[in-house]
Structures are given as structure tokens and as C-alpha cells.
Short mmCIF file of C-alpha atoms in Angstrom, two decimals:
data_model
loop_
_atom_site.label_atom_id
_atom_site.label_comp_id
_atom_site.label_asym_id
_atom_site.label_seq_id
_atom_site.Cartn_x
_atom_site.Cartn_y
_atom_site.Cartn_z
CA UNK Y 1 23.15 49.80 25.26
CA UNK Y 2 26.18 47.99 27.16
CA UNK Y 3 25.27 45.88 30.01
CA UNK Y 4 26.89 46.15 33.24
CA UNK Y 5 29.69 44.14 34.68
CA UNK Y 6 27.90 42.34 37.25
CA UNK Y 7 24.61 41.50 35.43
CA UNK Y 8 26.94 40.50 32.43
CA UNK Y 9 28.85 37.95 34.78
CA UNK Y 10 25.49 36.72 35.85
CA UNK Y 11 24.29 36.35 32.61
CA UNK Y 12 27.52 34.11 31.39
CA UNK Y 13 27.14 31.80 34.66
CA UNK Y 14 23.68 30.82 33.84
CA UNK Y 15 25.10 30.06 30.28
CA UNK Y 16 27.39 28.39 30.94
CA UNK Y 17 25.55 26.08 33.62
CA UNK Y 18 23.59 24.76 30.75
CA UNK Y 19 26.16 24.04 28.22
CA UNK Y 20 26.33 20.45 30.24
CA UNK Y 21 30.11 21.46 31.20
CA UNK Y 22 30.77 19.86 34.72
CA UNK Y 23 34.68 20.04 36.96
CA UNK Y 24 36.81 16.62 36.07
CA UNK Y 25 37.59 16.72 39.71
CA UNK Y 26 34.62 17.76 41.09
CA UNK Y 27 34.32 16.45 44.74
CA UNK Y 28 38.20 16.60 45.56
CA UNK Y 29 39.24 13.61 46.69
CA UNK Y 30 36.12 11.78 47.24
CA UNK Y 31 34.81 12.11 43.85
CA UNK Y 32 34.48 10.05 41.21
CA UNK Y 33 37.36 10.40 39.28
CA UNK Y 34 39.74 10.68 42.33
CA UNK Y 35 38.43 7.67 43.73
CA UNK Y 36 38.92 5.73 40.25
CA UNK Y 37 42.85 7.11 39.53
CA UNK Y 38 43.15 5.86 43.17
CA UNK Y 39 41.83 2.31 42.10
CA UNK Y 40 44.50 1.99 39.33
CA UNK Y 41 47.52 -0.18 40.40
CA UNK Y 42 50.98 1.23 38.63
CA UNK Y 43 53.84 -2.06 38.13
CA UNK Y 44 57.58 -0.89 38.27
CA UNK Y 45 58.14 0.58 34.63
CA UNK Y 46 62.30 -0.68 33.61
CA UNK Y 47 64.77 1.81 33.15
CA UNK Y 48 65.52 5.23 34.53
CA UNK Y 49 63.01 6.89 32.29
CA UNK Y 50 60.19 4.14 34.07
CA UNK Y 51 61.16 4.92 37.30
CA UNK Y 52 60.54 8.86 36.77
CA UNK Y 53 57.02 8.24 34.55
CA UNK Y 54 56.05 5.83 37.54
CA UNK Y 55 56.45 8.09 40.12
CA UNK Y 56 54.46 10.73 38.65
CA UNK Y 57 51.50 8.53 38.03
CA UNK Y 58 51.67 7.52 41.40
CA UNK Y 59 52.00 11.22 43.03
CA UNK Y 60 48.85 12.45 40.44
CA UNK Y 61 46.80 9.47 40.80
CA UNK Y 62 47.42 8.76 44.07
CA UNK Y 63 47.95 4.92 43.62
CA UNK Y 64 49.55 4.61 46.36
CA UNK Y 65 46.75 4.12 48.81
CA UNK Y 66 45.33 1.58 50.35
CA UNK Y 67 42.18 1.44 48.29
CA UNK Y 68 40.92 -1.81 46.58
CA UNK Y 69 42.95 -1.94 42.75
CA UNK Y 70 40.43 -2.61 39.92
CA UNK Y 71 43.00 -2.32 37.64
CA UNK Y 72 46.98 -2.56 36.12
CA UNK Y 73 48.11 0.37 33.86
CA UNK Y 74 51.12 -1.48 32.50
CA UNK Y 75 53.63 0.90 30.51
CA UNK Y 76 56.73 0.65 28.29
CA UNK Y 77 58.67 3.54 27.14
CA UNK Y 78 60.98 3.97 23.86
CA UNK Y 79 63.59 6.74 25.50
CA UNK Y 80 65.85 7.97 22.22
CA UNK Y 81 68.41 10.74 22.21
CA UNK Y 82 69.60 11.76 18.64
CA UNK Y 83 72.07 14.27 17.87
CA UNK Y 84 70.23 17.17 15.51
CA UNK Y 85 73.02 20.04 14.58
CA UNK Y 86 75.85 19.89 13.44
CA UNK Y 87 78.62 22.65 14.02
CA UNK Y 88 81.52 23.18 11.28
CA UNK Y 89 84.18 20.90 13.13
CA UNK Y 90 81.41 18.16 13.18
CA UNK Y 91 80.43 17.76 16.46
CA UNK Y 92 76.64 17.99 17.61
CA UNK Y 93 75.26 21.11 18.45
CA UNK Y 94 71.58 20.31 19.43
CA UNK Y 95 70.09 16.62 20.25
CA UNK Y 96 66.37 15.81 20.57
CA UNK Y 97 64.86 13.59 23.59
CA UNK Y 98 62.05 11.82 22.37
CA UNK Y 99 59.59 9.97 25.52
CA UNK Y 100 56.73 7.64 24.07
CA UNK Y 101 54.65 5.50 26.51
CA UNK Y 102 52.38 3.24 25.01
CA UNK Y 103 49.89 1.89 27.90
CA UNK Y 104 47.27 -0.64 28.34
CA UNK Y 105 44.84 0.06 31.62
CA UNK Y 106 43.66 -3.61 32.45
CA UNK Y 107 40.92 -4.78 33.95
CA UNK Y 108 41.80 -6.66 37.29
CA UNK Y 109 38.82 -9.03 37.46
CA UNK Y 110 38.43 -9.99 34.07
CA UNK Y 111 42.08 -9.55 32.18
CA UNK Y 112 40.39 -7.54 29.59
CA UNK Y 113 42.37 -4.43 28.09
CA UNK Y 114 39.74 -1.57 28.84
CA UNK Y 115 42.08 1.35 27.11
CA UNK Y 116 45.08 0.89 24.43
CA UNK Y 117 46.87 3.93 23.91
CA UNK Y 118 50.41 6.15 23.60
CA UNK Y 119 51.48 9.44 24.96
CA UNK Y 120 54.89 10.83 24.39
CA UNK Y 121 56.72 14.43 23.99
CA UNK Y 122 59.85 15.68 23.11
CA UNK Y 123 62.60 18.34 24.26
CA UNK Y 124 65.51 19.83 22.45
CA UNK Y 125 68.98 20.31 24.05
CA UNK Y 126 71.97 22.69 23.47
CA UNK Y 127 74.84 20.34 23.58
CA UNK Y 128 77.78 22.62 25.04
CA UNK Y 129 81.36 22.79 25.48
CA UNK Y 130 80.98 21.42 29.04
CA UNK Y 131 80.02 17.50 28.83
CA UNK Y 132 79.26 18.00 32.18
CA UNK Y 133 76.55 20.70 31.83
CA UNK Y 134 75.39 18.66 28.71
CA UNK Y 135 74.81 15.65 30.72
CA UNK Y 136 72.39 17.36 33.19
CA UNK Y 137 70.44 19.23 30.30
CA UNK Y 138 69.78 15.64 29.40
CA UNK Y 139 68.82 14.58 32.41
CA UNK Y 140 66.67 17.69 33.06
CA UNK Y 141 65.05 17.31 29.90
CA UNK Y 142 64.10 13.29 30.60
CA UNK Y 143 62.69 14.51 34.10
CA UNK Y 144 60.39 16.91 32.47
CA UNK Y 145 59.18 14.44 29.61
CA UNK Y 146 58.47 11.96 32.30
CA UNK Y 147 56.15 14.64 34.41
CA UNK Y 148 54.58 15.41 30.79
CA UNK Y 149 54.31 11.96 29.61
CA UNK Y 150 52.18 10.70 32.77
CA UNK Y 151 50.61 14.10 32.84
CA UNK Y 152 49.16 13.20 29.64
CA UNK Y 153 48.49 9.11 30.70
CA UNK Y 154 46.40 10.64 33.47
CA UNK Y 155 44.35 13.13 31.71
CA UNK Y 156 43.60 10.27 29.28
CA UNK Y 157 42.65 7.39 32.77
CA UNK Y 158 40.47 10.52 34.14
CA UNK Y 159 38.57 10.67 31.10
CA UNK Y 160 38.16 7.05 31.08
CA UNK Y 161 37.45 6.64 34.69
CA UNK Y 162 35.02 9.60 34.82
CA UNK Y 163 32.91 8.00 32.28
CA UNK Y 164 32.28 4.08 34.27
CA UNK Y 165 30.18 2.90 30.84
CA UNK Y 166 33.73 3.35 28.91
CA UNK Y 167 36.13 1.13 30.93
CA UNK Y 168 32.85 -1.79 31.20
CA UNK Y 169 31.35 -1.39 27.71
CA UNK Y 170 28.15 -1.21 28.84
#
């Protein structure tokens, strides 16, 4: 006998509201983990690639208000760019932009490292005949690593920051 539609979609909500699954975000702005991205303080990062990952932490964590910093996610990047292809007159036909962020989230009061870890991805590139259009491919594909890289640096601090017992160690 199939069940219907609507009793079926019942049945999978009360499921699933005892599996222990709650939202990551769950009071918008005033929740929990909004309110402890928002407590995270985000130092210049050098280079072009630094400036990019910074200002995507800053627009997803929104570090950039006024409330109290508990603590300092300090980054450094390794940007490379390596030629992959090679066509039969030997010039590159394809490079590789590698992104890697290793990050420390530090405790404010203390000095203590609460979280050690690296996030990084990678795009490929057509290198053309036109070093112009080659040039912004590059630059294209380092924009989009840096909105993936802090993507993944924030997923990782919500995580953290959701759970209070793993950034104190209590």
C-alpha cells in the first residue's frame, strides 16, 4: 500500500527532527554562530591573493562590525601558477593556479592557538594566443580561489564557533 504525499512528508519531518540535525545558522544574525564569525578579527593578509581571501572573510563573517573581537584568524597563502601543456612549438597550453591558506584562529585573551589548519583549491587555465585574454583568465581564476578558499576557512570557524567547548577545551 503506498502512502500519500502529504502524510509521507509528515512522516519524514518527524524523522528527521530526531536525527539531532539542527540549521548552522539558525537564528540569522543573532545566533550563535553569526555572533561568533562576527567576534573574529581578520589582519591584512600580503599580496594580491591576501587582499581578495581577506575580503571575503570579512563580507561572510561579517568582521567588520563593531562587536567585541575574541579572536585573530591570521592567514598566509602559497599562490603558484605552473604551466601544465605543452603544444608542439613548445609553448604552454594549460597552467594550473594552486591557492593554499594555512590559518591559525587565536585566542585574544590568552594567545593560545584554538584551531591550526589549511584550506586551498585549484583552477586550470587555457593559455591562448591573446596574452591579454590569458592574463585575465588568471586573474579570474585567483578571484574565484580566493571566494573558495575563505569559503572553506569559514565553514571550518562556524564549526568551531558553533561548538563554544572546542575553541576553550573545556
Amino acid at each position: 500500500m503506498k502512502m500519500p504525499a502529504p502524510l509521507a512528508a509528515l512522516a519524514l519531518a518527524f524523522a528527521a527532527s530526531g536525527c539531532g540535525l539542527s540549521p548552522m545558522y539558525a537564528g540569522g544574525g543573532s545566533g550563535a554562530v553569526a555572533q561568533g564569525l562576527a567576534g573574529i578579527e581578520v589582519p591584512a593578509i600580503e599580496g594580491k591573493a591576501g587582499w581578495l581571501v581577506r575580503n571575503a572573510l570579512v563580507d561572510q563573517m561579517g568582521a567588520g562590525g563593531a562587536s567585541a573581537k575574541r579572536y585573530r584568524l591570521d592567514v598566509r597563502l602559497d599562490d603558484k601558477l605552473e604551466g601544465l601543456g605543452l603544444l608542439s612549438d613548445d609553448t604552454i597550453g594549460r597552467e594550473r593556479r594552486t591557492l593554499r591558506a594555512r590559518y591559525q584562529l587565536v585566542d585574544l585573551a590568552s594567545g593560545a592557538i584554538v584551531l591550526d589548519a589549511t584550506a586551498g583549491s585549484d583552477a586550470g587555465i587555457d593559455v591562448v594566443s591573446s596574452e591579454y585574454a590569458t592574463i585575465a583568465a588568471e586573474n579570474t581564476a585567483l578571484e574565484n580561489l580566493a571566494k573558495d578558499v575563505a569559503n572553506r576557512i569559514v565553514t571550518r570557524l562556524a564549526l568551531q564557533v558553533r561548538n563554544p567547548q572546542a575553541l576553550t577545551g573545556k
